[in-house]
Amino acid sequence: MTYKETLNFLYSKLPVYQRQGVEAYKKDINNIKHLCKYINNPQNKLKFIHIGGTNGKGSTAKILCNVLQKQKLKVGLYTSPHYFDFRERIQINNNKIEKVFITKFIAKILPIINKIQPSFFEVTVALSLYYFYKKKVDLAIIEVGLGGRLDSTNIIKPIISVITNVSLDHTNLLGNSVKKIATEKAGIIKKETPIIIGREQKEIKNIFINKAKKEKSKLIFAKKYNIKITPKYQKENANTVISILKLMIEKGYKINLNKIIKNINQEIEVMGRWNIINKKPLTIIDSAHNTDGFIKINKEIKEIEHRKTHIVFGCSNDKKVKENLNFFPKKGKYYFCQANVIRSKDYLTFKNIGDDLNINYTLIKSPLQALQTAQAQAKQDDLIIVTGSIFLVGEVLEKFCDI
């Protein structure tokens, strides 16, 4: 198969959660165990940092990777989902996995794929582990896909585990309370493996304390450092990264922590997170997609001097839209759209929501056309925000892929 044929096979033959939703989710790690056994268990020959949490896990992983590669380490990075290029998921020192490696790997494991019918995510996790092993990385940073306890990435035995924070998201799969979701995320806490918690949350603090005690694992709540970060919501993730680095130093890694803290703002830019794609009018894309994320970006909006806010918005069909839109400026102009994936909420259904909230809105199916309309209607001193869905942001990012 060619690279294009290989991707078509992965998308068409394997269940893809990010595009299909619940139907593609597998509630155990049996398939990843079979896949890894088939490729001689590469996960047993690598050092890992495992990062979970509701929000900020991707940013934390990317910032950590940015910092560590400047310490002359060969760092593998696995994140999901991707925005517009499948190879975004698997990188070494910011270089994407080679297309030929992907095609050869899928050809190699085709017999086991046909036998056990794994999900798209399970195959990509196996691919990342095999790639990092073959490329002899010094360390691999692995972002949890969904939850933790039953996530395919939980096959690894990390040197450090991290949970950034916990809030309500994917409640149909992880539970309808923060405590239930925290219990699932605590599933990545391993025996005698230090665990860092990015945000100390009173309601769920004891869940992590008890799990760490049971596993005889050192528990660390990330400290707050006096650092200046743009956007400000990345400060929590930067603090978590610094806590990880301090623990790595304890483990014998040679890291210039003072220099990193001094220059941490240079490492903050993460694809899909507060990316400025135009200055007049100021146009920012951010893939916030749940309540906690929307609260954070709206704090950022309030910090920016501007005349009027234009919001290009689309989301998945399982989101509480009316509740989340209440966090945005009431007097803003909204452009409701629909990303080109099955899970996207039909843009026409925003009509009732817009009417109920009594907001100024326009319905435009294409995210790019919605953005172009917003740009045409905005004044030079206005602010345009594109948000609500990773897939929506991905469609816009593809046009501005030099970010």
Coordinates of C-alpha atoms in Angstrom, one line a residue:
M1 CA 0.0 0.0 0.0
T2 CA 1.1 3.6 -0.6
Y3 CA 1.0 6.1 2.3
K4 CA -2.4 7.5 1.1
E5 CA -3.8 3.9 0.8
T6 CA -2.5 3.1 4.2
L7 CA -4.3 6.1 5.8
N8 CA -7.5 5.3 3.9
F9 CA -7.3 1.8 5.3
L10 CA -6.8 3.0 8.9
Y11 CA -9.7 5.5 8.6
S12 CA -12.1 3.2 6.7
K13 CA -11.5 -0.2 8.3
L14 CA -10.8 0.7 11.9
P15 CA -13.1 2.4 14.4
V16 CA -12.0 6.0 15.0
Y17 CA -13.3 7.6 18.2
Q18 CA -12.5 11.2 17.4
R19 CA -14.7 10.9 14.3
Q20 CA -17.3 8.4 15.2
G21 CA -17.6 8.7 19.0
V22 CA -18.7 6.1 21.5
E23 CA -19.0 3.3 18.9
A24 CA -15.3 3.3 18.4
Y25 CA -14.3 3.4 22.1
K26 CA -12.9 0.1 23.5
K27 CA -13.2 -0.3 27.3
D28 CA -10.2 -2.5 27.9
I29 CA -6.5 -2.8 27.0
N30 CA -6.5 -6.3 25.7
N31 CA -6.1 -5.3 22.0
I32 CA -3.0 -3.1 22.7
K33 CA -1.5 -6.0 24.7
H34 CA -1.9 -8.3 21.7
L35 CA -0.6 -5.7 19.3
C36 CA 2.5 -5.0 21.5
K37 CA 3.2 -8.7 21.9
Y38 CA 3.1 -9.1 18.1
I39 CA 5.8 -6.5 17.8
N40 CA 7.9 -7.9 20.7
N41 CA 6.7 -5.5 23.4
P42 CA 8.7 -2.3 22.6
Q43 CA 7.0 -0.6 25.6
N44 CA 9.2 -2.7 27.9
K45 CA 12.4 -1.3 26.4
L46 CA 11.7 2.5 26.8
K47 CA 11.5 5.2 29.4
F48 CA 8.3 7.1 29.5
I49 CA 6.5 10.1 31.0
H50 CA 2.8 9.5 30.9
I51 CA 0.5 12.6 30.9
G52 CA -3.3 12.4 31.5
G53 CA -5.9 14.9 32.6
T54 CA -9.0 16.6 31.2
N55 CA -7.4 19.8 29.8
G56 CA -3.8 20.8 29.2
K57 CA -2.3 17.3 28.8
G58 CA -1.4 17.9 25.2
S59 CA 0.1 21.3 25.9
T60 CA 2.0 20.0 28.9
A61 CA 3.4 17.2 26.8
K62 CA 4.4 19.5 23.9
I63 CA 6.0 22.1 26.2
L64 CA 7.9 19.4 28.0
C65 CA 9.2 18.0 24.7
N66 CA 10.2 21.5 23.6
V67 CA 12.2 22.0 26.8
L68 CA 13.9 18.6 26.9
Q69 CA 15.1 18.5 23.3
K70 CA 17.1 21.7 24.1
Q71 CA 18.7 19.7 26.9
K72 CA 20.2 17.5 24.2
L73 CA 17.8 14.6 24.7
K74 CA 16.2 12.6 21.9
V75 CA 12.5 12.9 22.9
G76 CA 9.6 11.0 21.4
L77 CA 6.2 12.6 21.6
Y78 CA 2.8 10.9 21.2
T79 CA -0.3 13.1 21.2
S80 CA -3.9 12.8 19.9
P81 CA -5.9 13.7 18.0
H82 CA -4.2 15.4 15.1
Y83 CA -5.4 18.6 13.5
F84 CA -4.8 17.9 9.8
D85 CA -1.8 15.7 9.3
F86 CA -1.8 12.1 10.8
R87 CA 1.9 12.4 11.4
E88 CA 1.4 15.1 14.0
R89 CA 0.6 12.4 16.5
I90 CA 4.1 10.8 16.5
Q91 CA 7.2 13.0 16.6
I92 CA 10.8 13.0 17.7
N93 CA 12.3 16.4 18.6
N94 CA 9.5 18.1 16.6
N95 CA 10.1 16.0 13.5
K96 CA 7.1 14.0 12.3
I97 CA 7.3 10.2 11.8
E98 CA 8.3 9.2 8.2
K99 CA 5.5 8.2 5.8
V100 CA 7.4 5.1 4.8
F101 CA 7.7 3.9 8.4
I102 CA 3.9 4.1 8.8
T103 CA 3.2 2.1 5.6
K104 CA 5.8 -0.6 6.5
F105 CA 4.5 -0.9 10.0
I106 CA 0.9 -1.3 8.9
A107 CA 1.9 -4.0 6.4
K108 CA 3.9 -5.7 9.1
I109 CA 1.0 -5.9 11.6
L110 CA -1.8 -6.5 9.0
P111 CA -2.3 -10.2 10.1
I112 CA -2.9 -9.2 13.7
I113 CA -5.2 -6.3 12.7
N114 CA -7.3 -8.7 10.6
K115 CA -7.4 -11.1 13.5
I116 CA -8.3 -8.9 16.5
Q117 CA -9.9 -5.8 14.8
P118 CA -8.3 -3.2 16.9
S119 CA -9.4 0.5 16.9
F120 CA -7.6 3.2 15.1
F121 CA -6.3 4.6 18.4
E122 CA -4.9 1.2 19.5
V123 CA -3.0 0.9 16.2
T124 CA -1.6 4.4 16.5
V125 CA -0.4 3.7 20.1
A126 CA 1.4 0.5 19.0
L127 CA 2.9 2.4 16.0
S128 CA 4.3 5.1 18.3
L129 CA 5.8 2.6 20.7
Y130 CA 7.5 0.6 17.9
Y131 CA 8.7 3.8 16.3
F132 CA 10.3 5.2 19.5
Y133 CA 11.9 1.9 20.2
K134 CA 13.4 1.6 16.7
K135 CA 14.6 5.2 16.7
K136 CA 16.2 4.7 20.2
V137 CA 14.8 7.7 21.9
D138 CA 16.1 8.7 25.3
L139 CA 12.6 9.3 26.6
A140 CA 9.1 9.2 25.2
I141 CA 6.3 11.5 26.4
I142 CA 2.9 9.8 26.0
E143 CA -0.4 11.7 26.2
V144 CA -3.4 9.7 27.4
G145 CA -6.1 9.4 24.8
L146 CA -9.3 9.3 27.0
G147 CA -9.6 8.6 30.7
G148 CA -6.6 6.7 31.9
R149 CA -7.4 3.4 33.6
L150 CA -8.6 1.7 30.4
D151 CA -6.7 3.8 27.9
S152 CA -4.4 2.0 25.4
T153 CA -1.5 4.1 26.5
N154 CA -1.8 2.6 30.0
I155 CA 0.2 -0.4 28.8
I156 CA 3.4 1.6 29.5
K157 CA 5.4 1.7 32.7
P158 CA 6.5 5.3 33.1
I159 CA 9.3 6.8 35.2
I160 CA 6.8 9.7 36.0
S161 CA 3.0 9.9 35.7
V162 CA 1.2 13.2 35.4
I163 CA -2.5 14.2 35.8
T164 CA -2.9 17.9 34.8
N165 CA -6.5 18.5 36.1
V166 CA -10.0 17.0 36.1
S167 CA -13.2 18.5 34.9
L168 CA -16.4 17.3 33.3
D169 CA -15.8 15.9 29.8
H170 CA -16.7 12.6 28.0
T171 CA -19.2 12.0 30.8
N172 CA -21.0 9.3 28.7
L173 CA -17.8 7.2 29.0
L174 CA -16.0 8.3 32.1
G175 CA -18.8 9.1 34.5
N176 CA -21.1 12.0 35.2
S177 CA -19.2 13.5 38.1
V178 CA -15.7 14.9 38.6
K179 CA -15.1 12.2 41.3
K180 CA -15.9 9.4 38.9
I181 CA -13.7 10.9 36.2
A182 CA -10.9 11.5 38.6
T183 CA -11.0 7.8 39.6
E184 CA -10.6 6.8 35.9
K185 CA -7.7 9.2 35.5
A186 CA -6.1 8.0 38.7
G187 CA -5.8 4.6 36.9
I188 CA -2.5 5.8 35.4
I189 CA -0.9 5.9 38.8
K190 CA 1.5 3.0 38.8
K191 CA 3.2 1.1 41.6
E192 CA 6.2 2.9 43.1
T193 CA 6.1 5.5 40.3
P194 CA 5.9 9.2 41.2
I195 CA 2.8 11.0 40.3
I196 CA 2.5 14.8 39.7
I197 CA -0.9 16.5 39.9
G198 CA -1.0 19.8 38.0
R199 CA -3.9 21.4 39.8
E200 CA -4.8 20.7 43.4
Q201 CA -8.6 20.3 43.5
K202 CA -10.2 19.9 47.0
E203 CA -13.1 17.8 45.8
I204 CA -10.9 15.1 44.3
K205 CA -7.6 15.5 46.1
N206 CA -8.1 12.4 48.3
I207 CA -8.8 10.2 45.3
F208 CA -5.2 10.8 44.2
I209 CA -3.7 10.6 47.7
N210 CA -5.4 7.3 48.4
K211 CA -4.4 5.8 45.0
A212 CA -0.8 6.9 45.4
K213 CA -0.7 5.5 49.0
K214 CA -2.1 2.2 47.7
E215 CA 0.6 2.0 45.0
K216 CA 3.3 3.2 47.3
S217 CA 4.0 6.1 44.9
K218 CA 5.3 9.5 45.7
L219 CA 2.6 12.2 45.2
I220 CA 3.5 15.7 44.2
F221 CA 1.1 18.6 43.7
A222 CA 2.7 21.1 41.2
K223 CA 3.9 24.3 42.7
K224 CA 3.0 27.7 41.4
Y225 CA 6.1 29.6 40.1
N226 CA 6.5 33.3 39.4
I227 CA 6.6 33.1 35.6
K228 CA 5.1 35.3 32.9
I229 CA 3.3 33.3 30.3
T230 CA 1.2 34.2 27.2
P231 CA -1.6 33.1 27.1
K232 CA -2.0 33.1 30.9
Y233 CA -4.0 29.9 30.9
Q234 CA -0.8 28.0 29.9
K235 CA 0.8 29.0 33.2
E236 CA -0.7 26.0 35.0
N237 CA 0.8 23.7 32.4
A238 CA 4.2 25.4 32.6
N239 CA 4.2 25.0 36.3
T240 CA 3.4 21.3 35.8
V241 CA 6.3 21.0 33.4
I242 CA 8.7 22.6 35.9
S243 CA 7.6 20.1 38.5
I244 CA 8.3 17.3 36.1
L245 CA 11.7 18.7 35.4
K246 CA 12.6 19.0 39.1
L247 CA 11.7 15.3 39.5
M248 CA 13.8 14.3 36.5
I249 CA 16.7 16.1 38.1
E250 CA 16.2 14.0 41.2
K251 CA 16.3 11.0 38.9
G252 CA 19.7 12.0 37.6
Y253 CA 18.9 13.9 34.4
K254 CA 21.1 16.9 33.7
I255 CA 18.8 19.8 33.2
N256 CA 19.5 23.5 33.5
L257 CA 16.3 24.3 35.4
N258 CA 17.0 28.0 36.1
K259 CA 17.6 28.7 32.4
I260 CA 14.4 26.9 31.5
I261 CA 12.3 28.8 34.0
K262 CA 13.8 32.1 32.8
N263 CA 13.0 31.3 29.1
I264 CA 9.8 29.2 29.6
N265 CA 7.6 31.6 27.6
Q266 CA 9.6 30.8 24.5
E267 CA 8.4 27.2 24.7
I268 CA 4.7 27.8 25.1
E269 CA 3.5 28.0 21.5
V270 CA 1.5 24.8 20.9
M271 CA -0.4 24.1 17.7
G272 CA -4.1 24.8 18.1
R273 CA -3.7 26.7 21.4
W274 CA -4.1 30.4 21.2
N275 CA -2.5 30.7 17.8
I276 CA -2.6 34.2 16.3
I277 CA -3.2 33.9 12.5
N278 CA -3.9 37.5 11.8
K279 CA -3.2 40.8 13.6
K280 CA -5.7 43.3 12.0
P281 CA -8.3 42.3 13.0
L282 CA -6.6 40.2 15.7
T283 CA -7.6 36.6 14.9
I284 CA -6.9 33.8 17.3
I285 CA -7.7 30.1 17.0
D286 CA -8.0 27.9 20.1
S287 CA -9.2 24.3 20.3
A288 CA -10.9 24.7 23.7
H289 CA -13.9 22.2 23.6
N290 CA -15.3 21.9 27.1
T291 CA -16.4 24.1 30.0
D292 CA -13.0 24.4 31.7
G293 CA -11.4 25.4 28.4
F294 CA -14.0 28.0 27.5
I295 CA -13.7 29.6 30.9
K296 CA -10.0 29.9 30.4
I297 CA -10.1 31.5 26.9
N298 CA -12.8 33.9 28.0
K299 CA -10.5 35.2 30.7
E300 CA -7.9 35.8 27.9
I301 CA -10.5 37.6 25.8
K302 CA -11.2 40.0 28.7
E303 CA -7.5 40.8 28.9
I304 CA -7.4 42.0 25.2
E305 CA -8.2 45.5 24.3
H306 CA -10.7 45.4 21.4
R307 CA -14.0 46.9 20.2
K308 CA -16.2 43.9 19.4
T309 CA -15.8 40.1 19.7
H310 CA -16.6 37.8 16.7
I311 CA -16.8 34.1 17.6
V312 CA -16.5 31.4 15.0
F313 CA -17.9 28.4 16.8
G314 CA -18.7 24.7 16.2
C315 CA -18.6 21.7 18.4
S316 CA -19.1 17.9 18.8
N317 CA -22.7 16.7 19.1
D318 CA -22.3 15.6 22.7
K319 CA -21.5 19.0 24.1
K320 CA -23.7 21.2 26.3
V321 CA -23.7 24.2 23.9
K322 CA -26.1 26.6 25.6
E323 CA -24.3 26.2 28.9
N324 CA -20.9 26.8 27.3
L325 CA -21.9 29.7 25.2
N326 CA -22.9 31.6 28.4
F327 CA -19.2 32.0 29.1
F328 CA -18.7 34.0 25.9
P329 CA -19.4 37.8 25.5
K330 CA -23.2 38.3 25.3
K331 CA -22.8 41.2 22.8
G332 CA -20.4 39.3 20.5
K333 CA -21.3 38.3 16.9
Y334 CA -21.4 34.5 16.4
Y335 CA -20.8 32.5 13.3
F336 CA -22.0 28.9 13.9
C337 CA -20.4 26.3 11.6
Q338 CA -19.8 22.5 11.3
A339 CA -16.5 20.7 11.0
N340 CA -16.4 17.9 8.4
V341 CA -16.5 14.9 10.8
I342 CA -19.5 12.7 11.8
R343 CA -19.4 13.8 15.4
S344 CA -19.9 17.5 14.6
K345 CA -23.1 19.2 15.7
D346 CA -25.3 20.1 12.8
Y347 CA -24.8 23.9 12.3
L348 CA -28.5 24.4 11.6
T349 CA -29.3 23.2 15.2
F350 CA -27.6 26.3 16.5
K351 CA -30.6 28.4 15.3
N352 CA -32.7 27.5 18.3
I353 CA -29.8 27.9 20.7
G354 CA -29.0 31.4 19.3
D355 CA -32.6 32.4 19.5
D356 CA -33.0 31.2 23.1
L357 CA -29.8 33.1 24.1
N358 CA -30.9 36.2 22.2
I359 CA -27.5 36.6 20.6
N360 CA -26.5 38.0 17.2
Y361 CA -25.6 35.0 15.0
T362 CA -25.1 33.7 11.4
L363 CA -25.3 30.1 10.3
I364 CA -22.5 29.1 7.8
K365 CA -21.7 25.4 7.4
S366 CA -18.0 25.7 6.3
P367 CA -15.6 26.8 9.1
L368 CA -13.4 28.5 6.6
Q369 CA -16.3 30.4 5.0
A370 CA -17.5 31.3 8.5
L371 CA -14.0 32.7 9.3
Q372 CA -13.9 34.6 6.0
T373 CA -17.3 36.1 6.8
A374 CA -16.2 37.2 10.2
Q375 CA -13.0 38.8 8.8
A376 CA -15.1 40.6 6.2
Q377 CA -17.5 42.0 8.8
A378 CA -15.0 42.8 11.6
K379 CA -13.3 46.2 12.0
Q380 CA -9.5 46.5 12.3
D381 CA -9.8 46.9 16.1
D382 CA -12.1 43.9 16.6
L383 CA -11.2 40.5 17.9
I384 CA -12.0 37.2 16.1
I385 CA -11.9 33.9 18.1
V386 CA -12.2 30.5 16.3
T387 CA -13.0 27.8 18.9
G388 CA -15.2 25.0 20.1
S389 CA -13.7 21.9 18.5
I390 CA -10.4 20.4 17.7
F391 CA -11.7 19.4 14.2
L392 CA -13.0 22.9 13.5
V393 CA -9.6 24.4 14.5
G394 CA -7.9 21.7 12.4
E395 CA -9.8 22.8 9.2
V396 CA -8.7 26.4 9.8
L397 CA -5.2 25.4 10.8
E398 CA -4.6 23.5 7.5
K399 CA -4.9 26.8 5.7
F400 CA -2.4 28.4 8.0
C401 CA -0.1 25.4 8.4
D402 CA 3.1 27.4 8.8
I403 CA 2.1 27.9 12.5

